Coordinates of C-alpha atoms in Angstrom, one line a residue:
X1 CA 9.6 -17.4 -13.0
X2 CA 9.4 -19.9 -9.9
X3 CA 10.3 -23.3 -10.4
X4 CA 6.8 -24.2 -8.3
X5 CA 5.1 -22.7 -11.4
X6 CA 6.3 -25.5 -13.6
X7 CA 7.2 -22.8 -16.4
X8 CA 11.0 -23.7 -17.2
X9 CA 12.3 -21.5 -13.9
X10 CA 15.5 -23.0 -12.0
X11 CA 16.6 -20.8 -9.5
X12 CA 14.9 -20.6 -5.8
X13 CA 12.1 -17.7 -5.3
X14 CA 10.2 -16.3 -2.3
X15 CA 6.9 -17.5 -4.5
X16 CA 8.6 -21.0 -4.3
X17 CA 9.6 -20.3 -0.4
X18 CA 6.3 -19.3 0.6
X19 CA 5.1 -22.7 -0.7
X20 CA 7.5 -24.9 0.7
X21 CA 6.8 -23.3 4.0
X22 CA 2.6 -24.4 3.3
X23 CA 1.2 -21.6 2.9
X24 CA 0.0 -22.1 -0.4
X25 CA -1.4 -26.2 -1.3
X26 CA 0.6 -28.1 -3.8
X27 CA -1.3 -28.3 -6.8
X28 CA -3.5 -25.6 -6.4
X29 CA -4.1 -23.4 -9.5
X30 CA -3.5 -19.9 -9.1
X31 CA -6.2 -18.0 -11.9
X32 CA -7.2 -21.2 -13.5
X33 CA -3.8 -21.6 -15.5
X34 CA -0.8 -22.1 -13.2
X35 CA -0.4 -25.0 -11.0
X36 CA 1.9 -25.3 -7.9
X37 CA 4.4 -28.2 -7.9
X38 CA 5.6 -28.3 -4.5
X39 CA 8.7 -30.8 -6.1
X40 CA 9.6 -28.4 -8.1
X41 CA 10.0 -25.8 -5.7
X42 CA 11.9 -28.3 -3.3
X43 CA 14.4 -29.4 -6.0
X44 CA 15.6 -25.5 -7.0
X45 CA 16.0 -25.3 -2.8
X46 CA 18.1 -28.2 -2.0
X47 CA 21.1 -27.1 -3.4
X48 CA 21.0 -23.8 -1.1
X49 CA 20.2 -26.0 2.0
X50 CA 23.0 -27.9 1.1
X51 CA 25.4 -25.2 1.0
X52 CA 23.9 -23.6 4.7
X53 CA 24.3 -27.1 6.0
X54 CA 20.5 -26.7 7.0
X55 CA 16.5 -28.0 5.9
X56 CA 14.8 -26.9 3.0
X57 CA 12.1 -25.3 5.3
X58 CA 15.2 -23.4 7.2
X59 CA 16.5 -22.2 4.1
X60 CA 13.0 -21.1 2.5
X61 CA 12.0 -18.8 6.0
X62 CA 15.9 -17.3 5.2
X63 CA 14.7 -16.3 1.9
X64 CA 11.6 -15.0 3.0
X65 CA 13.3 -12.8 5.9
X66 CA 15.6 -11.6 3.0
X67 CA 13.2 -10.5 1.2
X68 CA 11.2 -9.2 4.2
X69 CA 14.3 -7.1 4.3
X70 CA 13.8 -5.7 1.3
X71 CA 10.8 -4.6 2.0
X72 CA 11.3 -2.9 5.3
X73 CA 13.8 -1.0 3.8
X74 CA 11.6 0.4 1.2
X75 CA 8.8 1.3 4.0
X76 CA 11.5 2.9 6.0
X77 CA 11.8 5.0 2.8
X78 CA 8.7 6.3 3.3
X79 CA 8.4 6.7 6.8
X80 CA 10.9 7.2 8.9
X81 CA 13.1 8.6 6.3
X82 CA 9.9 11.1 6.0
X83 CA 10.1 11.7 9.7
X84 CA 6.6 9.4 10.2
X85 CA 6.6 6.9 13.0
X86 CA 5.4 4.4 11.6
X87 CA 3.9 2.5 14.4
X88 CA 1.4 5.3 14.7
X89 CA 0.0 3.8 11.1
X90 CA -1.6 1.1 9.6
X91 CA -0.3 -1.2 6.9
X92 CA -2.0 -1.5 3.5
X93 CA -1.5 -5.4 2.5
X94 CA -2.8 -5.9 -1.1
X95 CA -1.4 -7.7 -4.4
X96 CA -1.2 -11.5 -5.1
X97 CA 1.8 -12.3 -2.4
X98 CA 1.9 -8.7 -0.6
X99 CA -0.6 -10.1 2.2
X100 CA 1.5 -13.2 2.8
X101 CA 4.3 -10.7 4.2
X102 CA 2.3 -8.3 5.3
X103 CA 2.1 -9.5 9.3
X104 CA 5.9 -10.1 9.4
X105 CA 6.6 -6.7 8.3
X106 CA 4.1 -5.0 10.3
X107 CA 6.3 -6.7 13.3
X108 CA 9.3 -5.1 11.7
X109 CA 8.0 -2.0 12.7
X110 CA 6.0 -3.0 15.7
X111 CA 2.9 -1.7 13.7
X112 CA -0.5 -3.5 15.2
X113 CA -2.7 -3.2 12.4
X114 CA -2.5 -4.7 9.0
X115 CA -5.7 -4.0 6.4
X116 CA -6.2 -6.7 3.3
X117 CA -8.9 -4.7 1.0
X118 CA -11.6 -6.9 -0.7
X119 CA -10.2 -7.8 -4.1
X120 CA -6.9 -7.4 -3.1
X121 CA -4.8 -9.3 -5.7
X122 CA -6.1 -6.8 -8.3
X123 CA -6.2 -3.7 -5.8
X124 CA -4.2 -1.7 -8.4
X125 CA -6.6 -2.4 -11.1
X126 CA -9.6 -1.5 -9.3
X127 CA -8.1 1.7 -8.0
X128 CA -8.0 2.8 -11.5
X129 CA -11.6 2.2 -12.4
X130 CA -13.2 3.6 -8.9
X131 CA -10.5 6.7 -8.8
X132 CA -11.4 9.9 -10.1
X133 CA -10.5 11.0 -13.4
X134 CA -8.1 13.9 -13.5
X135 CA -6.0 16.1 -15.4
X136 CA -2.9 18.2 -14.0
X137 CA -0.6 20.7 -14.5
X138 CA 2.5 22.8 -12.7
X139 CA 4.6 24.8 -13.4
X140 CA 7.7 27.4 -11.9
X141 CA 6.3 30.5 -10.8
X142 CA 9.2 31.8 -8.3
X143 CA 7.1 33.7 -6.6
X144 CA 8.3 35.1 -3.3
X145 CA 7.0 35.8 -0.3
X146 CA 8.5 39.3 0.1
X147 CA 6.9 40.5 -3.3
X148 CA 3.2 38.3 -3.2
X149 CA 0.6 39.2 -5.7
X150 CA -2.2 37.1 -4.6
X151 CA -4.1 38.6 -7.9
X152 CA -1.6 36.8 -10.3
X153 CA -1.7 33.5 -8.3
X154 CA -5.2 33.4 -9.1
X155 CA -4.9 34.4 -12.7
X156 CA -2.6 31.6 -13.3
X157 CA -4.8 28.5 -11.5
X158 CA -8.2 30.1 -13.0
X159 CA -6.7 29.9 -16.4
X160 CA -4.9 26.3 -16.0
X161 CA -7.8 25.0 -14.4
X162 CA -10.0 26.3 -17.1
X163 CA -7.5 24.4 -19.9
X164 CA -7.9 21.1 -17.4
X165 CA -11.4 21.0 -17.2
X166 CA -11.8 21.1 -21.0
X167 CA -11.1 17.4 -21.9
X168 CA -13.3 16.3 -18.8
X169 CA -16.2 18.2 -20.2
X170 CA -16.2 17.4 -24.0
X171 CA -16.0 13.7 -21.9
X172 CA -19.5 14.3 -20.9
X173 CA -19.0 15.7 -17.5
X174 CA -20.8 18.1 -15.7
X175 CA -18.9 21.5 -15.4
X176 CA -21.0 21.9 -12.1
X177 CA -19.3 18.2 -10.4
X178 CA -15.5 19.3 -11.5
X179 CA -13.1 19.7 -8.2
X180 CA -10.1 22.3 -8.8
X181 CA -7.2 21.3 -6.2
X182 CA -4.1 24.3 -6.3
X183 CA -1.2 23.3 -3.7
X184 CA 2.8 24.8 -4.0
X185 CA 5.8 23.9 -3.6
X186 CA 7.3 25.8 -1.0
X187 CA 11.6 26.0 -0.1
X188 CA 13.2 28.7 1.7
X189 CA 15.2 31.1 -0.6
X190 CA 18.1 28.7 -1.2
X191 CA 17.0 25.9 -0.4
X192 CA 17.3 22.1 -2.4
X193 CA 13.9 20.7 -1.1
X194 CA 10.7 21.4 -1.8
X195 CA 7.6 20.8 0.5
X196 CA 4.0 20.7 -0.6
X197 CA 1.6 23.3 0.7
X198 CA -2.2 23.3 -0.2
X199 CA -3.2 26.3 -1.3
X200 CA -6.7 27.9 -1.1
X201 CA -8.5 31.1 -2.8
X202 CA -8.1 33.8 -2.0
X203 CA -4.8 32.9 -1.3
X204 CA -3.5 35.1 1.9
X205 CA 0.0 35.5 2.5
X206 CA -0.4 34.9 6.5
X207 CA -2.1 31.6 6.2
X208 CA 0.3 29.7 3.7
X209 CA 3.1 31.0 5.7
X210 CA 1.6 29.8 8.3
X211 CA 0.9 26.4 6.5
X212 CA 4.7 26.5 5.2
X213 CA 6.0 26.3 8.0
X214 CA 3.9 24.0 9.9
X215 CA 4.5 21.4 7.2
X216 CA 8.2 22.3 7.4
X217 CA 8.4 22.2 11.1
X218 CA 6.5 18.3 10.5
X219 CA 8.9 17.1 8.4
X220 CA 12.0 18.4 9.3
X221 CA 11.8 19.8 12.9
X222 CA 12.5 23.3 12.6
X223 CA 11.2 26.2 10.7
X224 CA 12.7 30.1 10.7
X225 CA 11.1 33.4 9.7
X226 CA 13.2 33.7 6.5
X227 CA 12.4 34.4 3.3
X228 CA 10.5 31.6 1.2
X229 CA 8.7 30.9 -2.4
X230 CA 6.9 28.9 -4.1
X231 CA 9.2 26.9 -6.2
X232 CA 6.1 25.5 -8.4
X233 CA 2.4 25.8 -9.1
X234 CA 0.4 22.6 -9.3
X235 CA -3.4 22.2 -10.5
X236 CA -5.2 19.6 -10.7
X237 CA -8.9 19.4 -11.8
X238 CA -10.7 15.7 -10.9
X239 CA -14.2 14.6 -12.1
X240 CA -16.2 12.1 -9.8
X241 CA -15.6 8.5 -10.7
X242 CA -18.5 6.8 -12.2
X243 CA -20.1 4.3 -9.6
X244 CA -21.6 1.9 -12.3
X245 CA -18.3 1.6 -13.9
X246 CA -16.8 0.0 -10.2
X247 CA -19.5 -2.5 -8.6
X248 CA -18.0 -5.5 -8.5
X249 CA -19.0 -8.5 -6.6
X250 CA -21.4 -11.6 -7.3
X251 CA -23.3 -14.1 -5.3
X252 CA -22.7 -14.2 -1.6
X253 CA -21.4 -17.7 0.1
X254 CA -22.8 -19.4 2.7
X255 CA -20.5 -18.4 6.0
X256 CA -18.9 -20.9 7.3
X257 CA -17.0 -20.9 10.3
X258 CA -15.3 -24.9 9.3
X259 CA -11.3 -24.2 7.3
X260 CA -11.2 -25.8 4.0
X261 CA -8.5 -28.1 5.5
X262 CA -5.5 -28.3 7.9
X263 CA -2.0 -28.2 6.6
X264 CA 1.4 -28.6 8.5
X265 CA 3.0 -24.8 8.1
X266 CA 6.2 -23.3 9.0
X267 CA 6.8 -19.8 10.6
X268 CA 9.6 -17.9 12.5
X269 CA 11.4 -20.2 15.5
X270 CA 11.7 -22.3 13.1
X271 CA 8.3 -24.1 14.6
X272 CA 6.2 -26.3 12.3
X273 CA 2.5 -25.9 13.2
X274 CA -1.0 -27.4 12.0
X275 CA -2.9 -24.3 10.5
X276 CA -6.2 -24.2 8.9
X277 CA -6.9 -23.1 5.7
X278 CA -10.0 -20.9 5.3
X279 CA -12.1 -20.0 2.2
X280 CA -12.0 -15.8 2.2
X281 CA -15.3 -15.4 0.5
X282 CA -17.0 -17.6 3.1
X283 CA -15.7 -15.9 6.3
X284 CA -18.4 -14.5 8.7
X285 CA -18.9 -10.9 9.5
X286 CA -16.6 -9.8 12.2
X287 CA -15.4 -13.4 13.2
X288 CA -12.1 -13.5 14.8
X289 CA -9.7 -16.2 13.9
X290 CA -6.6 -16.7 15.9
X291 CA -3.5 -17.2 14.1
X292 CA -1.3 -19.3 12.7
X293 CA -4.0 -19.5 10.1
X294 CA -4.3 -19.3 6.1
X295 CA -7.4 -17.3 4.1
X296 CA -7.3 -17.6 0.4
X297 CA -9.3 -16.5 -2.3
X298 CA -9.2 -17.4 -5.7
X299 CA -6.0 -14.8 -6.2
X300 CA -4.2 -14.4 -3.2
X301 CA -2.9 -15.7 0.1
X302 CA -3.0 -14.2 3.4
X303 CA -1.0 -15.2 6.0
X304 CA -2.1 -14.8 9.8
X305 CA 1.4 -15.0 11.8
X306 CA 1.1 -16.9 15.0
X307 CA -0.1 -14.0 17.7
X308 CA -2.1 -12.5 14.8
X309 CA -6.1 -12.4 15.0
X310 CA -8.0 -11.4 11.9
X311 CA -11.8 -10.6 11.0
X312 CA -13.6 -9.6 8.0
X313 CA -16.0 -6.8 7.8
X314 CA -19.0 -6.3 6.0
X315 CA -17.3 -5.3 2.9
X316 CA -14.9 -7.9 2.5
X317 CA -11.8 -6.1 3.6
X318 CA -9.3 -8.0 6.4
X319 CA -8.3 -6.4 9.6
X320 CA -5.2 -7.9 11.4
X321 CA -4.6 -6.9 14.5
X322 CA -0.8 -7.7 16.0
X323 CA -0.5 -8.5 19.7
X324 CA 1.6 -5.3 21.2
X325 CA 5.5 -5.3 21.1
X326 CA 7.4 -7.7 23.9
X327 CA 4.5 -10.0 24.3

């Protein structure tokens, strides 16, 4: 692991970057059993500052572009690969170290908002107690849209939806709260690619051509009036989370408007500036703070890029808003 950990790792990381360049405090604990060693982190550096001919803090904002890289590439993936602009979207920051990236990504894409969810360093984990239970099935069905038989289409989702819901109702839930979702996946006659199409009883021929192609004019630009089927049948039947299960929270701080201290950090240029360090659990309600700024929690580390502003709302999540493009 990083050498700032103090665990045995030798070679430089973006965890033992991101420290070197302040964001997070030498000797801070990270979940009460890791501390930070700034030395550490320092030492495993030098000999790739050497070998650039340049400062620790220079080589540690190199590793993080690298591996801000990375990451563009993988939300260009899903975007603009996908046909989505994705300065037209928002971006989801969550994880231990995701929301310390999160701003200088956004600005890859000149994307202007960036959302940090309350309890974001275990986002994953509470997705999976607060997200509906569900079971789900497909399967090929090849059926055509020359030779549709809307009766089998329904004989086949009614009787995998009926095998779905059994597990979810020998659980203990009610039949009557069960939601039955049916979508396709729809490809011209010929065609590699699949797209999805959401299907709904009784399942007319006119509206999920009409969907089809929509979706297929979306994504790809074009759509034509040939032949097409549905390549495969998915079903999926969800029962409602339970809300006891996924209240979490505790006693409230006392806002405070004052940072927890002010450390020397270092951003893109490369410019060194003084930037407080706020408490996340003790911001107040819709209270802008300009950035270059730090808000931690006891799991993660959010960094607010210089030209950044951020605010939490009444539920604890963070919105970052970017200033626009050029400026």
């Amino acid at each position: 692991g990083p050498a700032c950990y103090g665990l045995g790792g030798t070679e430089p990381t973006v965890a033992d970057a991101n420290l070197i360049l302040g964001y997070m405090d030498d000797g801070s604990e990270l979940g009460g059993s890791v501390k930070l060693d700034v030395k550490k982190a320092v030492e495993v550096f030098e000999p790739l500052a050497s070998a650039f001919d340049t400062s620790v803090e220079e080589a540690a904002l190199g590793v993080r572009r690298v591996a801000n890289a990375n990451m563009a590439r993988a939300l260009r993936r899903v975007t603009v690969e996908h046909g989505i602009d994705a300065r037209t979207c928002a971006l989801l920051a969550y994880g231990g170290q995701g929301p310390m990236h999160a701003v200088s990504l956004a600005r890859e894409f000149d994307i202007r908002k960036v959302i940090v969810p309350r309890f974001s360093s275990g986002f994953s984990a509470f997705g999976c107690l607060s997200a509906d239970m569900s079971y789900a099935e497909q399967r090929p069905i090849h059926m055509n849209s020359d030779v549709w038989d809307a009766d089998e289409l329904t004989r086949m989702t009614e009787s995998i939806a009926g095998r779905l819901k059994e597990p979810l109702i020998a659980d203990g839930t009610d039949p009557a709260g069960l939601r039955v979702e049916v979508a396709g996946l729809v490809r011209y006659i010929g065609q590699s690619d699949a797209v999805e199409v959401t299907l709904t009883a009784p399942y007319d021929l006119a509206m999920v051509d009409a969907d089809f192609k929509a979706t297929h004019e979306r994504l790809y630009g074009f759509s034509t009036a040939e032949r097409w089927e549905i390549d495969t049948l998915r079903v999926t039947v969800l029962a409602p989370h339970r809300e006891e299960k996924t209240r979490l929270g505790g006693e409230v701080a006392e806002p405070s408007h004052t940072p927890t201290v002010t450390r020397q950090c270092w951003f893109e240029g490369p410019i060194e500036l003084a930037t407080p360090h706020y408490d996340r659990d003790r911001l107040p309600i819709d209270w802008k703070i300009t950035g270059p700024a730090i808000i931690e929690d006891a799991w993660s580390t959010v960094v607010v890029d210089p030209g950044a502003t951020a605010r939490a709302d009444c539920l604890g999540h963070l919105h970052i808003d970017l200033e626009a493009p050029g400026k």
